[in-house]
Amino acid sequence: MNQEELAKVLQTEFSPNGETIRFFSAPGRINIIGEHVDYAGGIVLPAAIDFSIRIAIRKNEARKFRIFSVSTGEKIESPSAAYDSKHSWVNYVYGVIDEFQKLGRVADFFDLVVWGNIPQGAGLSSSAAFEVAVAFALSEIHGWNFSREEIALLSQRAENRFVGVNCGIMDQFVIATAKEGFCIALNTESLRYEFYEMRLDGYEFYLIDSKVKHSLKDSAYNDRRKEVESAFQKIKKHRPELTTLYQAEPEDAENSSFGLNEAEIQRARHVTSERYRTRNMIENLKSGNAKEVGKILFECHDSLSKDYEVSCEETDFIVEELKAEGVLGARMIGGGFGGCVLILDKEGRKDILFEKIKARYFKKFESNPELYTFRISDGVKEF
Ligand code: GLA
């Protein structure tokens, strides 16, 4: 929706007042490599895409937060930002208000309309985009001038403490700081980052959505975090110099005298081997070696599926079918348990290939996957 359309909805739902309406947009994201390592001190390589959450916001005199969602048609009015167990989506807004409040920044009451075209539960970070859009908007309309990095960290805390998903920093960070045409190599331990141009001439990235919806809260996401933490504690007893699991070696995971249980061994093997894949990926992206980039995507998927166990039958099926068709690389992205597969292939093949995969997918699962193409875009902004 454009400004005019959003403004019209806002005026209709909440009736006009004299306050200026402002508009903010936050993108979804993909991730090239570095999956499920952003809570283990790892390096991640995400990029923002041109799917977005857009909000129109203006202050009000109604002494209530009034929030309307175009996609669900729900209107929520509340005099406080208290947790709402009936309308879970509104907690992304309340969580952000709450985090600002903890820093002594009390938000004025406002009217807000939200619209988005980031598919939900598809591993493209629609919830982080919503949080970052709201956090950035509140900072701007109150003149608080939070930096983009601060906006990212505050939004992550909202998700961890208010929404209850113990996510890492990757999604909020890339959504807050992204640059058109670039992916960002973020060290999630130091929060230092660099931009890399996402260009492989003659090749293209695209997505196939399995349409299996995951919910990070209901899924085993929080369990994985616990397993990673306990694996790390066991390894650290023997290697006290380590500050994160990411710095350990795959052999540490397998070392029987360290006493990791089977699940911990597998999780630690994924996290530690991802370090090597990521290093390789950055080298090959820099030198434009698309074949190697693709190969690493397949290796990453294998590790996520077998060792980290965050894939599912449907996404495994899509990756296997694409491999059999000779694409350069493919892997599930994001939290997992469904959602999207990221694909790298020669330009110009995707439509024909997708039709084939779609037919086979339907035969097996009686549902239709969806094809998304995207451009690498900017982070959160006022528009
Ligand atoms: C979700 C989380 C991120 C990250 C990914 C997996 O998107 O929000 O913090 O852990 O899963 O890499």
Coordinates of C-alpha atoms and ligand atoms in Angstrom, one line a residue:
M1 CA 0.0 0.0 0.0
N2 CA 1.2 3.5 -0.7
Q3 CA 1.1 6.6 1.5
E4 CA -2.3 7.7 0.2
E5 CA -3.9 4.4 0.7
L6 CA -2.5 4.0 4.2
A7 CA -3.5 7.5 5.2
K8 CA -7.1 6.8 4.0
V9 CA -7.4 3.7 6.1
L10 CA -6.0 5.6 9.1
Q11 CA -8.5 8.5 8.7
T12 CA -11.4 6.1 8.2
E13 CA -10.6 3.8 11.1
F14 CA -9.7 6.6 13.6
S15 CA -11.3 9.7 12.1
P16 CA -9.1 12.7 11.2
N17 CA -7.2 14.8 13.8
G18 CA -4.8 17.7 13.3
E19 CA -1.6 15.5 13.8
T20 CA 0.7 14.8 10.9
I21 CA 0.7 11.2 9.6
R22 CA 4.1 9.7 9.0
F23 CA 5.0 6.6 7.1
F24 CA 7.7 4.0 7.7
S25 CA 8.7 0.8 5.9
A26 CA 10.8 -2.1 7.1
P27 CA 12.0 -5.0 4.8
G28 CA 12.0 -8.8 5.1
R29 CA 15.3 -10.5 4.9
I30 CA 17.0 -13.6 3.4
N31 CA 20.2 -15.1 4.8
I32 CA 22.9 -16.4 2.6
I33 CA 24.8 -18.4 5.3
G34 CA 25.2 -18.5 9.0
E35 CA 22.0 -20.1 10.1
H36 CA 21.2 -20.7 13.7
V37 CA 24.5 -19.3 14.8
D38 CA 23.4 -15.8 15.8
Y39 CA 22.8 -16.9 19.4
A40 CA 26.1 -18.7 19.5
G41 CA 28.4 -15.8 18.6
G42 CA 28.5 -16.7 14.9
I43 CA 28.9 -14.7 11.7
V44 CA 25.8 -14.3 9.6
L45 CA 25.3 -13.1 6.1
P46 CA 21.8 -11.8 5.6
A47 CA 20.4 -9.2 3.2
A48 CA 17.1 -7.2 3.1
I49 CA 14.6 -7.8 0.4
D50 CA 11.9 -5.8 -1.3
F51 CA 9.0 -7.3 0.7
S52 CA 8.0 -5.0 3.5
I53 CA 5.9 -4.1 6.5
R54 CA 4.6 -0.5 6.2
I55 CA 3.0 1.6 8.9
A56 CA 1.2 4.9 9.1
I57 CA 1.4 6.6 12.5
R58 CA 0.2 9.8 14.1
K59 CA -0.1 10.9 17.7
N60 CA -3.7 11.1 19.2
E61 CA -5.6 12.7 22.0
A62 CA -7.6 9.6 22.7
R63 CA -5.4 8.5 25.6
K64 CA -5.2 5.1 24.0
F65 CA -2.9 3.2 21.7
R66 CA -5.1 2.4 18.7
I67 CA -3.8 -0.1 16.2
F68 CA -5.4 -1.4 13.0
S69 CA -4.1 -4.3 10.9
V70 CA -5.1 -4.2 7.3
S71 CA -4.4 -7.9 6.8
T72 CA -6.5 -9.2 9.7
G73 CA -9.0 -6.3 9.8
E74 CA -8.6 -6.2 13.6
K75 CA -8.7 -3.0 15.5
I76 CA -7.1 -3.0 19.0
E77 CA -7.5 -0.1 21.5
S78 CA -5.7 -0.1 24.8
P79 CA -4.8 2.6 27.4
S80 CA -1.6 0.6 28.2
A81 CA 0.9 -1.6 26.4
A82 CA 0.0 -4.6 28.5
Y83 CA 0.5 -8.1 27.0
D84 CA -2.4 -9.2 24.9
S85 CA -2.9 -12.9 24.8
K86 CA -5.8 -12.8 22.4
H87 CA -4.2 -10.8 19.6
S88 CA -0.6 -12.0 19.6
W89 CA 0.4 -9.7 16.7
V90 CA -0.2 -6.5 18.7
N91 CA 2.5 -7.6 21.2
Y92 CA 5.2 -6.7 18.7
V93 CA 4.0 -3.1 19.1
Y94 CA 3.6 -3.3 22.9
G95 CA 6.9 -5.0 23.3
V96 CA 8.7 -2.1 21.6
I97 CA 6.8 0.5 23.7
D98 CA 7.7 -1.4 26.8
E99 CA 11.4 -1.5 25.9
F100 CA 11.5 2.2 25.3
Q101 CA 9.8 2.7 28.6
K102 CA 12.5 0.7 30.4
L103 CA 15.0 3.3 29.0
G104 CA 12.8 6.2 30.4
R105 CA 11.3 7.0 27.0
V106 CA 7.5 7.1 27.4
A107 CA 5.7 7.0 24.1
D108 CA 2.8 9.4 23.5
F109 CA -0.5 7.7 22.6
F110 CA -0.8 7.1 18.8
D111 CA -2.9 5.7 16.0
L112 CA -1.2 3.1 13.9
V113 CA -2.1 1.3 10.7
V114 CA 0.0 -1.7 9.6
W115 CA 0.1 -3.4 6.2
G116 CA 2.6 -5.9 4.9
N117 CA 3.4 -8.2 2.1
I118 CA 6.1 -10.3 3.8
P119 CA 4.7 -13.8 3.9
Q120 CA 4.2 -14.7 7.6
G121 CA 5.9 -17.8 9.0
A122 CA 7.9 -18.2 5.9
G123 CA 11.3 -17.6 7.4
L124 CA 11.5 -14.0 6.0
S125 CA 11.3 -12.2 9.3
S126 CA 7.9 -10.5 9.1
S127 CA 7.8 -10.1 12.9
A128 CA 11.2 -8.6 13.2
A129 CA 10.3 -6.2 10.4
F130 CA 7.2 -5.1 12.3
E131 CA 9.2 -4.6 15.5
V132 CA 11.9 -2.6 13.8
A133 CA 9.3 -0.5 11.8
V134 CA 7.6 0.4 15.1
A135 CA 10.8 1.1 17.0
F136 CA 12.2 3.3 14.3
A137 CA 8.9 5.1 13.9
L138 CA 8.6 5.8 17.6
S139 CA 12.2 7.0 17.8
E140 CA 11.6 9.4 14.9
I141 CA 8.2 10.8 15.9
H142 CA 9.4 11.6 19.4
G143 CA 12.8 12.9 18.2
W144 CA 14.6 10.3 20.4
N145 CA 17.2 9.7 17.6
F146 CA 18.2 6.2 18.4
S147 CA 20.9 4.8 16.1
R148 CA 20.0 1.9 13.8
E149 CA 22.1 -0.5 15.9
E150 CA 20.2 0.6 19.0
I151 CA 16.9 0.1 17.2
A152 CA 17.9 -3.4 16.3
L153 CA 18.9 -4.3 19.9
L154 CA 15.8 -2.8 21.4
S155 CA 13.6 -4.7 18.9
Q156 CA 15.4 -8.0 19.7
R157 CA 14.8 -7.4 23.4
A158 CA 11.1 -6.8 22.7
E159 CA 10.9 -10.1 21.0
N160 CA 12.9 -11.9 23.7
R161 CA 11.3 -10.4 26.8
F162 CA 7.8 -9.5 25.7
V163 CA 6.9 -11.8 22.8
G164 CA 8.8 -14.7 24.4
V165 CA 10.9 -15.9 21.5
N166 CA 14.5 -16.1 22.4
C167 CA 15.7 -15.1 18.9
G168 CA 19.2 -13.9 18.1
I169 CA 20.1 -10.5 16.7
M170 CA 20.4 -11.3 12.9
D171 CA 16.9 -10.3 11.7
Q172 CA 16.5 -7.1 13.6
F173 CA 20.0 -6.0 12.8
V174 CA 19.9 -6.5 9.0
I175 CA 16.4 -5.0 8.8
A176 CA 17.7 -1.9 10.7
T177 CA 21.0 -1.4 8.9
A178 CA 20.7 -3.0 5.4
K179 CA 21.9 -1.3 2.1
E180 CA 20.5 -1.8 -1.3
G181 CA 22.5 -4.4 -3.3
F182 CA 24.6 -5.6 -0.4
C183 CA 24.5 -8.4 2.1
I184 CA 25.9 -7.7 5.5
A185 CA 28.5 -9.9 7.3
L186 CA 27.6 -9.4 10.9
N187 CA 29.7 -10.8 13.7
T188 CA 27.0 -11.5 16.3
E189 CA 29.5 -11.5 19.2
S190 CA 31.1 -8.2 18.6
L191 CA 28.3 -6.7 16.5
R192 CA 30.9 -5.5 14.0
Y193 CA 29.8 -5.7 10.4
E194 CA 30.8 -5.2 6.8
F195 CA 28.9 -5.0 3.6
Y196 CA 29.5 -7.3 0.6
E197 CA 28.1 -6.7 -2.8
M198 CA 25.6 -9.4 -3.8
R199 CA 26.5 -9.8 -7.4
L200 CA 27.1 -13.0 -9.3
D201 CA 26.7 -12.1 -13.0
G202 CA 24.6 -14.5 -15.0
Y203 CA 23.2 -16.1 -11.9
E204 CA 20.2 -15.3 -9.7
F205 CA 18.8 -16.0 -6.2
Y206 CA 15.1 -16.7 -5.7
L207 CA 12.9 -18.3 -3.1
I208 CA 10.4 -21.2 -3.1
D209 CA 8.0 -21.1 -0.1
S210 CA 6.9 -24.5 1.1
K211 CA 3.9 -22.8 2.6
V212 CA 4.4 -24.9 5.8
K213 CA 4.0 -22.2 8.4
H214 CA 6.3 -22.2 11.3
S215 CA 5.8 -20.3 14.5
L216 CA 9.1 -19.7 16.3
K217 CA 7.3 -19.7 19.6
D218 CA 5.6 -23.0 19.2
S219 CA 8.5 -24.6 17.4
A220 CA 11.6 -26.1 18.9
Y221 CA 13.5 -22.8 18.4
N222 CA 13.9 -22.1 22.1
D223 CA 14.9 -25.8 22.7
R224 CA 17.7 -25.4 20.2
R225 CA 19.0 -22.4 22.0
K226 CA 19.1 -24.4 25.3
E227 CA 20.9 -27.3 23.6
V228 CA 23.5 -25.0 22.2
E229 CA 24.0 -23.4 25.6
S230 CA 24.4 -26.7 27.4
A231 CA 26.8 -28.1 24.7
F232 CA 28.8 -24.9 25.1
Q233 CA 29.0 -25.2 28.9
K234 CA 30.3 -28.8 28.6
I235 CA 32.9 -27.9 26.0
K236 CA 34.0 -24.8 27.9
K237 CA 34.9 -26.9 31.0
H238 CA 37.7 -28.4 28.9
R239 CA 38.4 -25.3 26.8
P240 CA 38.0 -22.4 29.2
E241 CA 39.5 -19.9 26.7
L242 CA 36.3 -20.1 24.5
T243 CA 33.8 -17.3 24.8
T244 CA 31.3 -18.8 22.3
L245 CA 30.4 -22.2 20.9
Y246 CA 31.1 -20.8 17.5
Q247 CA 34.8 -20.7 18.3
A248 CA 34.9 -24.4 19.1
E249 CA 36.0 -27.1 16.6
P250 CA 33.7 -29.8 15.2
E251 CA 36.2 -32.3 16.9
D252 CA 35.3 -30.7 20.3
A253 CA 31.7 -31.7 19.7
E254 CA 32.7 -35.3 19.1
N255 CA 35.2 -35.6 21.9
S256 CA 33.7 -38.3 24.1
S257 CA 35.5 -37.1 27.2
F258 CA 33.6 -33.8 27.0
G259 CA 30.4 -35.7 27.8
L260 CA 28.0 -34.1 25.3
N261 CA 24.8 -36.1 24.7
E262 CA 23.7 -37.1 21.2
A263 CA 21.5 -34.0 20.6
E264 CA 24.3 -31.7 21.9
I265 CA 26.9 -33.3 19.7
Q266 CA 24.7 -32.7 16.6
R267 CA 23.8 -29.1 17.5
A268 CA 27.5 -28.3 18.2
R269 CA 28.6 -30.0 15.0
H270 CA 26.3 -27.7 13.0
V271 CA 27.3 -24.5 14.7
T272 CA 31.1 -25.2 14.5
S273 CA 31.0 -26.5 10.9
E274 CA 29.0 -23.5 9.9
R275 CA 32.0 -21.3 10.7
Y276 CA 34.0 -23.0 8.0
R277 CA 31.2 -22.8 5.5
T278 CA 30.7 -19.1 6.2
R279 CA 34.4 -18.4 5.7
N280 CA 34.3 -20.2 2.4
M281 CA 31.1 -18.5 1.3
I282 CA 32.5 -15.1 1.9
E283 CA 35.7 -15.9 -0.2
N284 CA 33.6 -17.4 -3.0
L285 CA 31.1 -14.5 -3.1
K286 CA 34.0 -12.1 -3.3
S287 CA 35.7 -13.9 -6.1
G288 CA 32.3 -14.5 -7.9
N289 CA 32.6 -18.3 -7.8
A290 CA 28.9 -19.1 -8.2
K291 CA 29.4 -22.9 -8.4
E292 CA 31.1 -23.0 -5.0
V293 CA 28.5 -20.6 -3.5
G294 CA 25.8 -23.1 -4.6
K295 CA 27.7 -26.1 -3.2
I296 CA 28.0 -24.4 0.2
L297 CA 24.3 -23.8 0.2
F298 CA 23.6 -27.5 -0.2
E299 CA 26.1 -28.4 2.5
C300 CA 24.5 -25.9 4.9
H301 CA 21.1 -27.4 4.2
D302 CA 22.3 -30.8 4.9
S303 CA 23.8 -29.7 8.3
L304 CA 20.6 -27.9 9.2
S305 CA 18.4 -30.9 8.3
K306 CA 20.5 -33.7 9.7
D307 CA 22.5 -32.2 12.6
Y308 CA 20.4 -29.2 13.7
E309 CA 17.1 -30.9 12.8
V310 CA 15.2 -27.7 11.9
S311 CA 14.1 -28.6 8.4
C312 CA 11.0 -30.6 7.6
E313 CA 9.9 -33.1 5.0
E314 CA 8.5 -30.5 2.6
T315 CA 11.6 -28.2 2.5
D316 CA 13.9 -31.3 2.3
F317 CA 11.8 -32.4 -0.7
I318 CA 12.1 -29.1 -2.5
V319 CA 15.9 -29.0 -1.9
E320 CA 16.3 -32.6 -3.2
E321 CA 14.2 -32.0 -6.3
L322 CA 16.1 -28.8 -7.1
K323 CA 19.4 -30.7 -6.7
A324 CA 18.2 -33.4 -9.0
E325 CA 17.3 -30.7 -11.6
G326 CA 20.9 -29.4 -11.4
V327 CA 20.5 -26.0 -9.7
L328 CA 23.7 -24.6 -8.3
G329 CA 22.5 -24.5 -4.7
A330 CA 19.5 -24.4 -2.4
R331 CA 18.8 -24.4 1.3
M332 CA 16.1 -23.7 3.9
I333 CA 16.5 -20.3 5.5
G334 CA 15.5 -18.7 8.8
G335 CA 14.2 -20.4 11.8
G336 CA 13.1 -23.5 9.9
F337 CA 10.4 -26.1 10.4
G338 CA 8.9 -25.0 7.1
G339 CA 9.0 -21.7 5.3
C340 CA 11.2 -20.8 2.4
V341 CA 14.1 -22.4 0.4
L342 CA 16.7 -20.0 -1.0
I343 CA 18.0 -21.0 -4.5
L344 CA 20.9 -20.0 -6.6
D345 CA 20.9 -20.9 -10.2
K346 CA 21.8 -19.7 -13.7
E347 CA 19.5 -16.8 -14.8
G348 CA 16.4 -17.6 -16.8
R349 CA 15.5 -21.1 -15.7
K350 CA 13.4 -20.5 -12.6
D351 CA 9.9 -20.4 -14.1
I352 CA 10.1 -23.7 -16.0
L353 CA 11.8 -25.4 -13.1
F354 CA 9.3 -24.1 -10.6
E355 CA 6.4 -25.5 -12.6
K356 CA 8.0 -29.0 -12.5
I357 CA 8.7 -28.8 -8.8
K358 CA 5.2 -27.5 -8.1
A359 CA 3.6 -30.4 -9.8
R360 CA 5.7 -33.0 -7.9
Y361 CA 5.2 -31.2 -4.7
F362 CA 1.4 -31.1 -5.1
K363 CA 1.4 -34.8 -5.9
K364 CA 3.2 -35.6 -2.7
F365 CA 1.8 -33.0 -0.3
E366 CA -1.4 -31.9 -1.9
S367 CA -0.6 -28.3 -1.5
N368 CA 1.1 -25.7 -3.6
P369 CA 4.4 -24.0 -3.0
E370 CA 5.0 -20.5 -4.2
L371 CA 7.8 -18.8 -6.1
Y372 CA 9.1 -15.4 -5.0
T373 CA 11.7 -13.3 -6.7
F374 CA 13.2 -10.3 -4.9
R375 CA 15.6 -7.4 -5.1
I376 CA 18.2 -6.7 -2.4
S377 CA 17.0 -3.5 -0.7
D378 CA 17.5 -0.9 2.0
G379 CA 16.8 -1.3 5.7
V380 CA 14.0 0.5 7.6
K381 CA 13.2 4.0 6.4
E382 CA 10.6 6.8 6.4
F383 CA 8.9 7.1 3.1
Ligands
GLA1 C1 15.1 -16.8 13.3 C2 15.7 -15.9 14.4 C3 17.1 -15.5 14.1 C4 18.0 -16.6 13.7 C5 17.3 -17.5 12.6 C6 18.1 -18.7 12.3 O1 15.0 -16.0 12.1 O2 14.9 -14.8 14.6 O3 17.6 -14.8 15.2 O4 18.3 -17.4 14.8 O5 16.0 -17.9 13.0 O6 19.4 -18.4 11.8

